[in-house]
Tab-separated table of C-alpha atoms and ligand atoms in Angstrom:
chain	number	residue	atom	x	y	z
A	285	UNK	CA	-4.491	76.272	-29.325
A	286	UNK	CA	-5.033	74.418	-32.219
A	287	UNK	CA	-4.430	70.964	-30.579
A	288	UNK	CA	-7.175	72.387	-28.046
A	289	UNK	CA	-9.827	72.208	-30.503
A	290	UNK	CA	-12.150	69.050	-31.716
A	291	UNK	CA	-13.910	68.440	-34.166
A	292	UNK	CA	-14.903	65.009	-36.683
A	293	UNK	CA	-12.654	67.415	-39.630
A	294	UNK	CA	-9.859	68.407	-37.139
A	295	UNK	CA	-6.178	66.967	-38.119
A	296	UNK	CA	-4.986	65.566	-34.588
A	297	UNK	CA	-1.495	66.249	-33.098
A	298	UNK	CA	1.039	63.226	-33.227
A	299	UNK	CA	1.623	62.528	-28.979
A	300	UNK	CA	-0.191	59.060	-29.302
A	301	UNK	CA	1.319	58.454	-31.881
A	302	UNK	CA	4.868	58.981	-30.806
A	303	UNK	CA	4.159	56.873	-28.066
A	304	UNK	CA	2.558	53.983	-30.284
A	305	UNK	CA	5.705	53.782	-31.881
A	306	UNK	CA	7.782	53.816	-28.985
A	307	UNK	CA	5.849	50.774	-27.735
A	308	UNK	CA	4.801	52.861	-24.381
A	309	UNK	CA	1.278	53.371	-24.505
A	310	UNK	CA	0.039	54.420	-21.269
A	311	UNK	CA	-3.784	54.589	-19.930
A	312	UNK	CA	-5.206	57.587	-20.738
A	313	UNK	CA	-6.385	59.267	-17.370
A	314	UNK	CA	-10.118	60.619	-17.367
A	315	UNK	CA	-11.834	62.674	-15.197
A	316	UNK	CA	-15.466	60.696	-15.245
A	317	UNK	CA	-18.081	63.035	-13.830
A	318	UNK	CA	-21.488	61.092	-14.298
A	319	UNK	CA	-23.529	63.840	-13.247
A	320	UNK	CA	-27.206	63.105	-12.199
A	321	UNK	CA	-30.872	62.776	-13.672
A	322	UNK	CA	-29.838	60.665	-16.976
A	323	UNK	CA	-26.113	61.245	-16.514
A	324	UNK	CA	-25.259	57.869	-14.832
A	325	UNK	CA	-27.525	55.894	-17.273
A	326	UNK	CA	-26.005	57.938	-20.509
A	327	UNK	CA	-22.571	58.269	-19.056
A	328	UNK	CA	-22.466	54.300	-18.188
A	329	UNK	CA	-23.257	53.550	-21.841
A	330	UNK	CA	-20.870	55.657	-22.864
A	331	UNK	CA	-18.104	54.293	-20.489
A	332	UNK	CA	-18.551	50.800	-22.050
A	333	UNK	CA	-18.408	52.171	-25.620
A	334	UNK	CA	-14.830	54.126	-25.264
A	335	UNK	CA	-13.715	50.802	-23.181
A	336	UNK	CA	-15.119	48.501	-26.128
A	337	UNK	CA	-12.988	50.864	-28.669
A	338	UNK	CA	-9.884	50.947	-27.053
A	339	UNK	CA	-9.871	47.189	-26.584
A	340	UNK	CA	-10.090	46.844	-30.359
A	341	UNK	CA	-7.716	49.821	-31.036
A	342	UNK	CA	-4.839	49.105	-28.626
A	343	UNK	CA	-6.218	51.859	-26.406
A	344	UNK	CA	-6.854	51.867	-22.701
A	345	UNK	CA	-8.697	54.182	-19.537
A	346	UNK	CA	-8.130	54.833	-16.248
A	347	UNK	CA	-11.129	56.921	-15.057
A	348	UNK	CA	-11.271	58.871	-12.322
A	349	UNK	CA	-14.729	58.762	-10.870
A	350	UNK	CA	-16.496	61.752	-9.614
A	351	UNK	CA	-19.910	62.908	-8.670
A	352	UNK	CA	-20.891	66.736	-8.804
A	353	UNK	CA	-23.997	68.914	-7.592
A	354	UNK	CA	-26.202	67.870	-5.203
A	355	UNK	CA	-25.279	64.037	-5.257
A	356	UNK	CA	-21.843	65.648	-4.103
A	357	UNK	CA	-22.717	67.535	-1.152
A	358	UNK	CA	-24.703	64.964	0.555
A	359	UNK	CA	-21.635	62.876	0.793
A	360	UNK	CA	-18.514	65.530	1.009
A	361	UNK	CA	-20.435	68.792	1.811
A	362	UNK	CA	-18.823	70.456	-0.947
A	363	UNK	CA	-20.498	70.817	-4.533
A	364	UNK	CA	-17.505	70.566	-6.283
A	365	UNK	CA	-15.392	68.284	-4.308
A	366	UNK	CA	-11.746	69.757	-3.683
A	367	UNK	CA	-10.402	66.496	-5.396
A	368	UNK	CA	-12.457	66.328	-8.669
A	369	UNK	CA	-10.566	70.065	-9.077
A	370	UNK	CA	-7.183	68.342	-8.668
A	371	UNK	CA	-8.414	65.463	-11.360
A	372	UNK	CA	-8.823	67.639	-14.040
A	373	UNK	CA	-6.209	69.566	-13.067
A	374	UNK	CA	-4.021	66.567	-13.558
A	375	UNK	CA	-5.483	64.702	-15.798
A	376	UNK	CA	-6.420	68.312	-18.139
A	377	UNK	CA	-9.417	66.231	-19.998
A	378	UNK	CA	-12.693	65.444	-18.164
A	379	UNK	CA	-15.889	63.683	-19.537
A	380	UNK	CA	-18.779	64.983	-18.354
A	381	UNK	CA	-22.465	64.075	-17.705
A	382	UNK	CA	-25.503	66.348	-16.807
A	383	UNK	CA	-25.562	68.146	-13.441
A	384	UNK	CA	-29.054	69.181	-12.362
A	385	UNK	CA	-28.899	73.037	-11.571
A	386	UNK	CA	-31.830	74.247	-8.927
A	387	UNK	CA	-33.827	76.815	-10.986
A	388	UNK	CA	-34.376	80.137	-8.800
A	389	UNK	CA	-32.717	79.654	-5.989
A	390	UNK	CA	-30.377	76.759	-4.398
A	391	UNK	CA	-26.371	76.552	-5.832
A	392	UNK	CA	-24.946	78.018	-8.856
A	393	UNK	CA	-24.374	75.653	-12.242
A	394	UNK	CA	-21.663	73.317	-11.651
A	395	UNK	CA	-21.438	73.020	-15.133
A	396	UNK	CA	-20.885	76.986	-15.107
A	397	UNK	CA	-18.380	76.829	-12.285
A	398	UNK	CA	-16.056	74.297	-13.933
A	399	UNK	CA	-15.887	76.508	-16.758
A	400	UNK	CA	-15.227	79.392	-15.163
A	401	UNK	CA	-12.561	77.414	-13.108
A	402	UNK	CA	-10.748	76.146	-15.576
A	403	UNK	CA	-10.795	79.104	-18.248
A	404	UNK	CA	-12.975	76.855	-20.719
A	405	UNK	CA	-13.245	79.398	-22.708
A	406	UNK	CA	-14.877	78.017	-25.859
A	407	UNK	CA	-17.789	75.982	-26.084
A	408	UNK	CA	-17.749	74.012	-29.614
A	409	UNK	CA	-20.720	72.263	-30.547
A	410	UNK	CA	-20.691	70.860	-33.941
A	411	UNK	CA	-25.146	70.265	-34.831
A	412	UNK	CA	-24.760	67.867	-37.960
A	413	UNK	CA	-27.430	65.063	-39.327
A	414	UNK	CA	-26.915	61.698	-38.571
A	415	UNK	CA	-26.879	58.989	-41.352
A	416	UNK	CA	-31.121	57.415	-42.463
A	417	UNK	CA	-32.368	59.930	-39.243
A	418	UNK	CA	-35.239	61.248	-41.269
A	419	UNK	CA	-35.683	65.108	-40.058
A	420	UNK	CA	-37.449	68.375	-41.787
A	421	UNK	CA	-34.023	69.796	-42.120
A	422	UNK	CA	-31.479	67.196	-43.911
A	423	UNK	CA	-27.982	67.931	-44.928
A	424	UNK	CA	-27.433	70.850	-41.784
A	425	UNK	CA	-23.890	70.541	-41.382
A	426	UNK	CA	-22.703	73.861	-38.654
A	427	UNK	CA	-20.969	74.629	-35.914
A	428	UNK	CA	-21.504	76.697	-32.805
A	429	UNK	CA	-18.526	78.574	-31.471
A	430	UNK	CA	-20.109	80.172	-27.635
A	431	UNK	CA	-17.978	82.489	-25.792
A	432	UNK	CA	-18.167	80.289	-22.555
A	433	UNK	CA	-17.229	82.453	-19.533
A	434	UNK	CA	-18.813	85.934	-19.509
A	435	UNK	CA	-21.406	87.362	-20.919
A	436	UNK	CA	-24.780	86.979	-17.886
A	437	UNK	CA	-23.552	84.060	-16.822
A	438	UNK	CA	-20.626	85.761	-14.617
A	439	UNK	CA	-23.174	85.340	-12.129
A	440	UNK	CA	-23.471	88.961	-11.047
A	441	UNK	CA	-27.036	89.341	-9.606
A	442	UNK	CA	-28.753	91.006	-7.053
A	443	UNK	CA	-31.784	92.338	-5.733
A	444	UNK	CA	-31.470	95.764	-5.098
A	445	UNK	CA	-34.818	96.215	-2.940
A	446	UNK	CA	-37.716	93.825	-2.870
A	447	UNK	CA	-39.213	93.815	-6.293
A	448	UNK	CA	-36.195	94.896	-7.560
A	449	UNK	CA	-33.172	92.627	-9.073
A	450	UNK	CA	-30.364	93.348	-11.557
A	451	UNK	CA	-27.975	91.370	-13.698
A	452	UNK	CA	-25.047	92.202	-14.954
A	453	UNK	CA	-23.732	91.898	-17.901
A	454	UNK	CA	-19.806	91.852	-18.388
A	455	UNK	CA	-18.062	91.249	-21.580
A	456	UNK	CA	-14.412	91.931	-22.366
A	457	UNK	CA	-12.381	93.016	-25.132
A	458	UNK	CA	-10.088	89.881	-23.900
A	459	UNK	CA	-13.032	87.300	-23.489
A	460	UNK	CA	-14.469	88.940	-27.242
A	461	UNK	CA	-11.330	89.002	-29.330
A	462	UNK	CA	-9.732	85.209	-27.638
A	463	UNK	CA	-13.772	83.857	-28.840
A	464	UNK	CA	-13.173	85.091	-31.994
A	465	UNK	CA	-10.155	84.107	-32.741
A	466	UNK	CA	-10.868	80.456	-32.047
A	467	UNK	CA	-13.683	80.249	-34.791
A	468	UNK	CA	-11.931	81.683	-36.876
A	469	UNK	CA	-8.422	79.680	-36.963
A	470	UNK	CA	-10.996	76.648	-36.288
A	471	UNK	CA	-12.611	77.780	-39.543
A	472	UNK	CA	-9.519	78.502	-41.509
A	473	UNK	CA	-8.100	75.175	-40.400
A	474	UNK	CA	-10.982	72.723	-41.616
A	475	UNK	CA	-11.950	74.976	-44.553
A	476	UNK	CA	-15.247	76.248	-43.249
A	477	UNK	CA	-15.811	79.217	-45.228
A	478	UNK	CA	-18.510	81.765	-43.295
A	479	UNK	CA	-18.556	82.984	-40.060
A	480	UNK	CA	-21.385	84.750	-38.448
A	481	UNK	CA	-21.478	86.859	-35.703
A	482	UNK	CA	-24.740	86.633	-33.394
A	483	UNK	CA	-25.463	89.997	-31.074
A	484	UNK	CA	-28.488	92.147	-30.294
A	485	UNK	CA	-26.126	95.504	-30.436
A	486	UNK	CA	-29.005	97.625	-31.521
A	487	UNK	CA	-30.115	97.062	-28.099
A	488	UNK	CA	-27.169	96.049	-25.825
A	489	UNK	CA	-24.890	98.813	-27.533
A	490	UNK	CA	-22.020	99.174	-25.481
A	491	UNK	CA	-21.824	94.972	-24.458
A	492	UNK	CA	-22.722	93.298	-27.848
A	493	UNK	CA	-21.172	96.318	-29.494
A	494	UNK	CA	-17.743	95.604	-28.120
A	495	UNK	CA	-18.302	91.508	-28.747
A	496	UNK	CA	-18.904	92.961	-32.582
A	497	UNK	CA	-15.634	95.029	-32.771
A	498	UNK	CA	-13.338	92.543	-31.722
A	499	UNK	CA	-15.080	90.286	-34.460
A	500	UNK	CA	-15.031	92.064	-36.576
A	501	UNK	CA	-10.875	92.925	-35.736
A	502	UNK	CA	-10.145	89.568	-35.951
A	503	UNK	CA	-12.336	88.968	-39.232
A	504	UNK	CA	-9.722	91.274	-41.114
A	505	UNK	CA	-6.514	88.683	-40.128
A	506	UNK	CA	-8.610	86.033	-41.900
A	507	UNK	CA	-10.127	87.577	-45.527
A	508	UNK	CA	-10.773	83.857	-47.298
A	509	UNK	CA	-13.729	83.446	-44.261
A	510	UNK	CA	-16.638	85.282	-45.324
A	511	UNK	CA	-18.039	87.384	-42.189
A	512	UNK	CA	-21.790	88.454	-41.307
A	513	UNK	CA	-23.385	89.884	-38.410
A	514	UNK	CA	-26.998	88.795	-37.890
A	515	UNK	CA	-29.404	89.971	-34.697
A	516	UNK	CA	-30.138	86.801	-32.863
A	517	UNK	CA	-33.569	86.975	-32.915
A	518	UNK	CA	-33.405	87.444	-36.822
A	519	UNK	CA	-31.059	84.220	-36.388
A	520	UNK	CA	-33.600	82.592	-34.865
A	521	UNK	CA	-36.412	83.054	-37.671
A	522	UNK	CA	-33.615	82.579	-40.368
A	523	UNK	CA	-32.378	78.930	-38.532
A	524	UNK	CA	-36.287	77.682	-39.285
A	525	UNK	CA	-36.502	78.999	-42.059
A	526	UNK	CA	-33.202	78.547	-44.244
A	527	UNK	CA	-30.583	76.654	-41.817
A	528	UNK	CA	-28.589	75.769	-44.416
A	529	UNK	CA	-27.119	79.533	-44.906
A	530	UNK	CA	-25.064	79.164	-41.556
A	531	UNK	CA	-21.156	77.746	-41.590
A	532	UNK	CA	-20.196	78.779	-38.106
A	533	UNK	CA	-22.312	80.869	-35.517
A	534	UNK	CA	-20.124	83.052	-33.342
A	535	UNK	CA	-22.206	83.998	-29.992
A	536	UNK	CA	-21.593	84.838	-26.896
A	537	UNK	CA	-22.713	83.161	-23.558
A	538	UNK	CA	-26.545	83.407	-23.827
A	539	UNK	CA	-27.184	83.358	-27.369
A	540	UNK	CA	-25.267	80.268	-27.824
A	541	UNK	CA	-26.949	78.546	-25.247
A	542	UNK	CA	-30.049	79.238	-26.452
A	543	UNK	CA	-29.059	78.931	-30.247
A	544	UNK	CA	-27.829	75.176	-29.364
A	545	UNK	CA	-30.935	73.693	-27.925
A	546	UNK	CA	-32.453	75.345	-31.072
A	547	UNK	CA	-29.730	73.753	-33.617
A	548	UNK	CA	-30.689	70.669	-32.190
A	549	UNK	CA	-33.747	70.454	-32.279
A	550	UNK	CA	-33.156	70.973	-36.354
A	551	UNK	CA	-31.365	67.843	-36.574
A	552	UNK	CA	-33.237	65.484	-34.202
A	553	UNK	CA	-32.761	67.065	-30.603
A	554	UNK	CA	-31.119	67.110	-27.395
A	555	UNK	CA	-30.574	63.593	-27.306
A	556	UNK	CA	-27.990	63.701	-30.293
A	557	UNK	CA	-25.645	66.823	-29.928
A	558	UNK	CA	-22.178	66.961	-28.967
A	559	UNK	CA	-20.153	69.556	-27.148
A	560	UNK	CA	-16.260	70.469	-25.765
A	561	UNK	CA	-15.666	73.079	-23.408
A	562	UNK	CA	-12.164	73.940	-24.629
A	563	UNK	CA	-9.411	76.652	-22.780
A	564	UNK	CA	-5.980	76.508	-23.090
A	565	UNK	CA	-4.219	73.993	-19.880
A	566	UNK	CA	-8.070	71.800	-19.869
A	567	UNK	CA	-10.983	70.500	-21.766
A	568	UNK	CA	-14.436	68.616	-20.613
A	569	UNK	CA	-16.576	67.514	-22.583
A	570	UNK	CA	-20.223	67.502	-22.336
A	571	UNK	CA	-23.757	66.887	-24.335
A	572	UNK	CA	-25.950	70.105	-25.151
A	573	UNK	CA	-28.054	68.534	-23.099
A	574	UNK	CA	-29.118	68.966	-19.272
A	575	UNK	CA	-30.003	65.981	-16.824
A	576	UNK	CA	-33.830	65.382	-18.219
A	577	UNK	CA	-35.259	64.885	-14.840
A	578	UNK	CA	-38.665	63.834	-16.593
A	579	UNK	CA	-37.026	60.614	-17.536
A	580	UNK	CA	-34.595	59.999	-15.611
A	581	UNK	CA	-34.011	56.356	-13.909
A	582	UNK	CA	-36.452	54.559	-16.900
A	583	UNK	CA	-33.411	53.471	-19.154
A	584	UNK	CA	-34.970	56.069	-21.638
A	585	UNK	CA	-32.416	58.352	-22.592
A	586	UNK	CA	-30.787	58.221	-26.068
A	587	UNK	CA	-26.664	58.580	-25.226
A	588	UNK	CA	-25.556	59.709	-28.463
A	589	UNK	CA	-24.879	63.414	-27.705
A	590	UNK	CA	-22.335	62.234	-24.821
A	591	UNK	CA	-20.932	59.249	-27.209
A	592	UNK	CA	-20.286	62.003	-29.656
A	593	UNK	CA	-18.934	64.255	-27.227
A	594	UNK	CA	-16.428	61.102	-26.206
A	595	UNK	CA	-15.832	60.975	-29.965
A	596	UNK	CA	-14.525	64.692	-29.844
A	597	UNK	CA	-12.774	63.760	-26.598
A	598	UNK	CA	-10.885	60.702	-28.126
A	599	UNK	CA	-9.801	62.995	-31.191
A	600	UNK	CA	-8.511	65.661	-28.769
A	601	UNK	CA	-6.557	62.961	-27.009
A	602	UNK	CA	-5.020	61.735	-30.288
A	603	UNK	CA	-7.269	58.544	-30.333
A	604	UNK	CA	-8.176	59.200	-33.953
A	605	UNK	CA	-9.087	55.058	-34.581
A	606	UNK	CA	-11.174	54.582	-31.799
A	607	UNK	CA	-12.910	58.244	-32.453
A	608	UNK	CA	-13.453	56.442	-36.085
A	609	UNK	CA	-14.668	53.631	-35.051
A	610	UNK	CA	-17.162	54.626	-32.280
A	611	UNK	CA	-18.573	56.936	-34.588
A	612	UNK	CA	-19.141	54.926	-37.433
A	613	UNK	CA	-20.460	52.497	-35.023
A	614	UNK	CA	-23.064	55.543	-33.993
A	615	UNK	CA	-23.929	56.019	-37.675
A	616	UNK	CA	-24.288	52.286	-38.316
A	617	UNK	CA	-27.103	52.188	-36.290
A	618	UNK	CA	-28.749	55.354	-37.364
A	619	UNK	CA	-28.629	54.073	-40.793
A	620	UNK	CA	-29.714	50.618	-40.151
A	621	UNK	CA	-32.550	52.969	-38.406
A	622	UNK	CA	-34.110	49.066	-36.470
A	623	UNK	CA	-32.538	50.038	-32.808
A	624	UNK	CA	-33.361	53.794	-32.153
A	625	UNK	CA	-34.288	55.410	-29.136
A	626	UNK	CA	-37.522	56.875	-28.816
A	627	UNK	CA	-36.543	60.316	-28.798
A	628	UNK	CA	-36.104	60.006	-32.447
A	629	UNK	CA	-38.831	58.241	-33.197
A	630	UNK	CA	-37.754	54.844	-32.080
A	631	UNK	CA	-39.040	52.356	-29.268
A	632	UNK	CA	-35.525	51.335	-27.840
A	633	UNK	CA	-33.901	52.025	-24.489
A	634	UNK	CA	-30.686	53.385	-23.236
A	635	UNK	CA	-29.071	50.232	-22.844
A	636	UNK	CA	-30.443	48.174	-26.116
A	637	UNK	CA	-29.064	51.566	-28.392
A	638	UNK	CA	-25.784	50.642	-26.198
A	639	UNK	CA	-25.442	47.307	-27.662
A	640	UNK	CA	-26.293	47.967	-31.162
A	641	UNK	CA	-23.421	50.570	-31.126
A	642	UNK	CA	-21.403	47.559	-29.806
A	643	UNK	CA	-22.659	45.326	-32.081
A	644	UNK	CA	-22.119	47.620	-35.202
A	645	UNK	CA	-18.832	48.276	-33.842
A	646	UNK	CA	-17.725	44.885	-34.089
A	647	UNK	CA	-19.571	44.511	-37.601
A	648	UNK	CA	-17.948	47.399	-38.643
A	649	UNK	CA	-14.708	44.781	-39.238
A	650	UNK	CA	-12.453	47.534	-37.295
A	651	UNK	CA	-12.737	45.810	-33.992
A	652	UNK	CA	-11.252	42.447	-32.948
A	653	UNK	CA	-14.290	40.216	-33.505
A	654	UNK	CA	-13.130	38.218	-30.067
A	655	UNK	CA	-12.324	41.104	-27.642
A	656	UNK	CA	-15.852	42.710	-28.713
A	657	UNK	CA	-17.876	38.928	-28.145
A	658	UNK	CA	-15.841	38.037	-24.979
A	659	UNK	CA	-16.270	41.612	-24.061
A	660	UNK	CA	-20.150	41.236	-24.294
A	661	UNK	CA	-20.361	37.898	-22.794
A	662	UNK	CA	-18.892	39.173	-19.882
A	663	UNK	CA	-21.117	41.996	-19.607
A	664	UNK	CA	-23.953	39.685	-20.221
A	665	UNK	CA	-23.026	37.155	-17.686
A	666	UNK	CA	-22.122	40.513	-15.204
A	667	UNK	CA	-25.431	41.484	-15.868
A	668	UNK	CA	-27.001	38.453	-15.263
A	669	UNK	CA	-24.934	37.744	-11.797
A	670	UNK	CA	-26.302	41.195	-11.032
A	671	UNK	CA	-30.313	40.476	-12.041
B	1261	LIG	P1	-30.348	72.541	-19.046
B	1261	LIG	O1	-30.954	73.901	-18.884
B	1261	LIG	O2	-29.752	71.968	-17.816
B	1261	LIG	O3	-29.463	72.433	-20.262
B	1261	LIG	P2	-32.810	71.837	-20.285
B	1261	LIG	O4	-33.791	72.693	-19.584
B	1261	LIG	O5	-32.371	72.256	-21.659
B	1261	LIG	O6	-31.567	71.550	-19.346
B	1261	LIG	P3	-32.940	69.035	-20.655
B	1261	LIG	O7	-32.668	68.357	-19.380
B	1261	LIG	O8	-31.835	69.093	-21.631
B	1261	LIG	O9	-33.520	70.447	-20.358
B	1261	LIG	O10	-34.214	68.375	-21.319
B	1261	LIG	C1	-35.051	69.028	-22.275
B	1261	LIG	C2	-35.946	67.983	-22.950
B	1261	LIG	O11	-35.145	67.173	-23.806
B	1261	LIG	C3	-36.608	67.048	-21.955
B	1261	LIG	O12	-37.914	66.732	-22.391
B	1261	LIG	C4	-35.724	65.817	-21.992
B	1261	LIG	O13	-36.408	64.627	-21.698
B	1261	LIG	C5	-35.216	65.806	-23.438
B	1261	LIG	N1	-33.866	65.226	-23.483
B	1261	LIG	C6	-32.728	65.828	-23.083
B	1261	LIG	N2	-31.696	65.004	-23.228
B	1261	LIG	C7	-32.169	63.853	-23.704
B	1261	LIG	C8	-31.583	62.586	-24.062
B	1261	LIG	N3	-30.265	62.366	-23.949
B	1261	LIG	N4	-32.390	61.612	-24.520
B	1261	LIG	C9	-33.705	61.813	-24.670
B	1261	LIG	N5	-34.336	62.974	-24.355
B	1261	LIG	C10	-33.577	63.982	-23.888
């Protein structure tokens, strides 16, 4: 499990490296799922990033291109096409953009589907400040650990009469204890030191009672992590008002959902947090984010959330130097604070934030200054050919 998890902190396992020293360094297959709304424009930048640090790191891609949703089932019929199952089946690590899911009515979440498919059982999403981003809450430094398969998003709904509709709720003592035990061995391996547990069991006695129990079971194997149960709306008041008290939050489905577009918003927003969606054969990872329809297609969107997501994808794969580099490369432009996307206050678009992460990549004096220039004059002169 533990080689399943990612984080900036987490100590990687040692298969690239074994090959590295073996001299066989193979591409490392991708599953590329754009998604739609800012997906292609965030997920393109993104692509050209991991491609500009593996050049200078010795590492290389093959991705395996697939669309999702809607954009999906005008071409194949299918939402999920049969063969973007077998890619990740393969290939057992997927990057993923935002698929636009019809409110009300229309198909279920893809992004709930693949999860559910592929027993991605936790979603991690680390909410941390980035470098000279001025915010009202600096130095917020947590993690959210979301049970990622049960919970109301089983999808169990229906209307019983007209006027009448039910959900159900369905959480395990399985889905409960697994969640649990992932933040915690997470939390014991990087040294995080508190865990809380988010529920509304005064209410939901018998569903986020059982979530509690097996918490609190698995709190007892690990007595050096401190461990708290707080109501979630209480969480809510207490992330305005004192974020800083949180370590890890421990929620299931809903909660953390909700919790994350909340987190972000205390460090800068949607546009900057990462996620994994992590079981035990596969992983994908994904921004917090959805598919912003409202700006879609004006090169607005800010692609850091999915380039930190690739970061956490790059350290899962082993790819520890070109997870270093791209990130610093991320902060290096945050602190220089002159090429920010206007999201955060600043007046660039998609594409120039691209190349300042390319240029401060190069800068950065961990990328060959040649394969970075030629790299960019090629793209230039693509994108000129293309104009
Ligand atoms: P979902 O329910 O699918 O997660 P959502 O309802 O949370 O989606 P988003 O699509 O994430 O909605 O968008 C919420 C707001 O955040 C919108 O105003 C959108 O423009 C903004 N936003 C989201 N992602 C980004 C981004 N990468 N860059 C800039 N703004 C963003």
């Amino acid at each position: 499990m533990a080689e399943m998890m990612a984080d900036s902190e987490m100590v990687a396992g040692t298969a690239a490296g074994v090959a590295e020293a073996a001299g066989t360094r193979s591409a490392h297959k991708i599953t590329l799922i754009p998604g739609d709304g800012i997906g292609p424009e965030v997920s393109g930048a993104v692509v050209e990033i991991l491609e500009a640090a593996g050049r200078a790191t010795g590492v290389s891609f093959d991705w395996h291109r697939f669309d999702a949703g809607a954009d999906s089932y005008e071409k194949t019929r299918e939402y999920i096409p049969k063969a973007l199952y077998e890619s990740i089946e393969a290939n057992r690590v997927a990057l993923k953009g935002p698929v636009t899911t019809p409110v009300g009515g229309g198909f279920s979440s893809i992004n709930v589907t693949l999860r559910k498919k592929f027993d991605l059982y936790a979603n991690f999403r680390p909410v941390k400040n980035l470098p000279g981003l001025q915010t009202k809450y600096p130095g917020i430094d947590l993690v959210i650990v979301r049970e990622n398969t049960e919970g109301l998003y089983v999808g169990l709904e229906q209307e019983i009469v007209p006027g009448v509709a039910t959900a159900l709720k369905v959480v395990t003592e399985k889905g409960s204890t697994r969640i649990a035990r992932f933040a915690f061995e997470y939390a014991r391996k990087i040294g995080r030191k508190k865990i809380h547990a988010i529920h509304k069991a005064n209410i939901m006695k018998k569903t986020d009672g059982l979530f509690l129990t097996c918490a609190k079971r698995v709190a007892e194997e690990f007595p050096e992590i401190a461990y708290a149960e707080h109501i979630v709306d209480n969480t809510c008041m207490q992330l305005v008002m004192n974020p800083w008290q949180y370590d890890v939050l421990l929620t299931e489905n809903l909660y953390g959902d909700i919790l994350s577009d909340l987190c972000s918003g205390l460090v800068g927003g949607l546009g900057l947090v990462p996620g994994a969606n992590l079981g035990t054969e596969c992983a994908i990872f994904e921004a917090v984010h959805g598919s912003a329809p409202d700006i879609a297609g004006k090169g607005l969107a800010n692609p850091t959330a999915l380039m930190q997501s690739a970061v956490l994808m790059l350290r899962h794969i082993d790819e520890i130097r070109a997870a270093d580099l791209v990130q610093a490369g991320i902060e290096d432009v945050y602190r220089a604070g002159k090429t920010l996307t206007r999201d955060v206050g600043g007046k660039a678009g998609t594409m120039e934030f691209k190349e300042a992460v390319l240029l401060a990549m190069e800068a950065h004096g961990a990328m060959e200054a040649h394969g970075v220039m030629e790299a960019h004059g090629a793209m230039a002169a693509g994108a000129v050919a293309r104009g």
